Amino acid sequence: MATSRTADGGDRESTQARVERVLREQLENGTYPLQARVPPQRQLADEFGVSRDTVQRALARLTEDGLIETRRGSGTRVIRVPNSRPHPPQSRRPGSASLKPLIEQAFQQAEVSLDVATLTAETLLRHLRNQHELIADERASAPERLRVRMLLPRTTERLAYPRAVQAEDPRIWERWRAMVRENGRRLEELKAGFLGLGVETSVDIQHIPMTPQFKLYVINDEHMLFGPYSVVSREIRVPRDDRPDEDEAVDSLDVLGLGSTLSYHRMEADTGTHDSLFFESMREWFTSTWCHFHA
């Protein structure tokens, strides 16, 4: 989904800096591990909601720092990753966190439970795939059980976003719907993959009649990440109606996804703390929504 708080252009320096920052974070947190291919510039420009020129300048900075290299015919690969930032001590609650270290920590336990509410499932899919690869390559031990419950919007009804500004144009919604269905298929493939590795696995997806206002991850009923979606205006390229082999830019409403800040919360021994109260209220929201719309 879109990731820029402002339209591309105008404050070009800050836009480029944000793209560069998020890409560095993705190299650091393992989204793109060593020797992995970085997506093509056009795909990155679409994900960030910026121009290819902005992406190109950000990638050039990473190349100058020796983190990536581009070779004709083989694309751009990660050749060095930044040093990981130290995790905060357990006695101190971080204000924000990324999903990767919490997923890694969860997979070190015998049972892994993930309750997720989101718009596309793209981020979780990426991290689960990384864990599957680590276990398959015997670089990590496998948990005994994995349970995933996911709340996604219904694909039969149009959403408040992403959508074309001209609301009668259905192509932006259809693009999102195709993405969600493809991610669902990939999650089923991952489920089969974990089962093949001896992990007792369940993946349940519940489609609900609402547009998500935030993304939520509840990990092993102990850690929680929460991030509200911010609506932005941007152009999204989709096939033309009259010439499907050609694309056109459509003015659209989209939301921040990639690189958005996730606040960290955990269930503490004192149930009256700020974290515990927020954790319990959001866990109750997830459970009630799951139960009332369960097919």
Coordinates of N, CA, C and O in Angstrom, one line a residue, residues 12 40 64 101 166 178 197 219 285:
R12 N 11.0 17.1 -2.1 CA 11.6 15.9 -2.7 C 12.6 15.3 -1.7 O 12.8 14.1 -1.6
P40 N 12.0 -4.5 -8.2 CA 12.3 -3.5 -9.2 C 11.9 -2.1 -8.8 O 11.0 -2.0 -8.0
E64 N 26.0 3.5 -2.7 CA 27.2 4.2 -2.3 C 27.7 3.7 -0.9 O 28.9 3.7 -0.7
P101 N 11.7 -9.1 14.9 CA 12.3 -9.7 16.1 C 11.2 -10.4 17.0 O 11.5 -11.4 17.7
Q166 N -12.5 8.9 -8.4 CA -13.8 8.8 -9.1 C -14.4 7.4 -8.7 O -14.0 6.4 -9.2
A178 N -7.5 -8.6 -5.9 CA -6.6 -9.6 -6.5 C -5.4 -9.9 -5.6 O -4.9 -11.0 -5.4
L197 N 7.0 -29.7 7.5 CA 8.2 -29.6 8.3 C 7.8 -30.2 9.7 O 8.7 -30.1 10.6
I219 N 0.9 -11.3 19.4 CA 1.9 -12.4 19.3 C 2.0 -13.2 20.6 O 2.4 -12.6 21.6
W285 N -11.4 -6.6 21.5 CA -11.9 -6.2 20.2 C -11.7 -7.3 19.1 O -12.6 -7.6 18.4

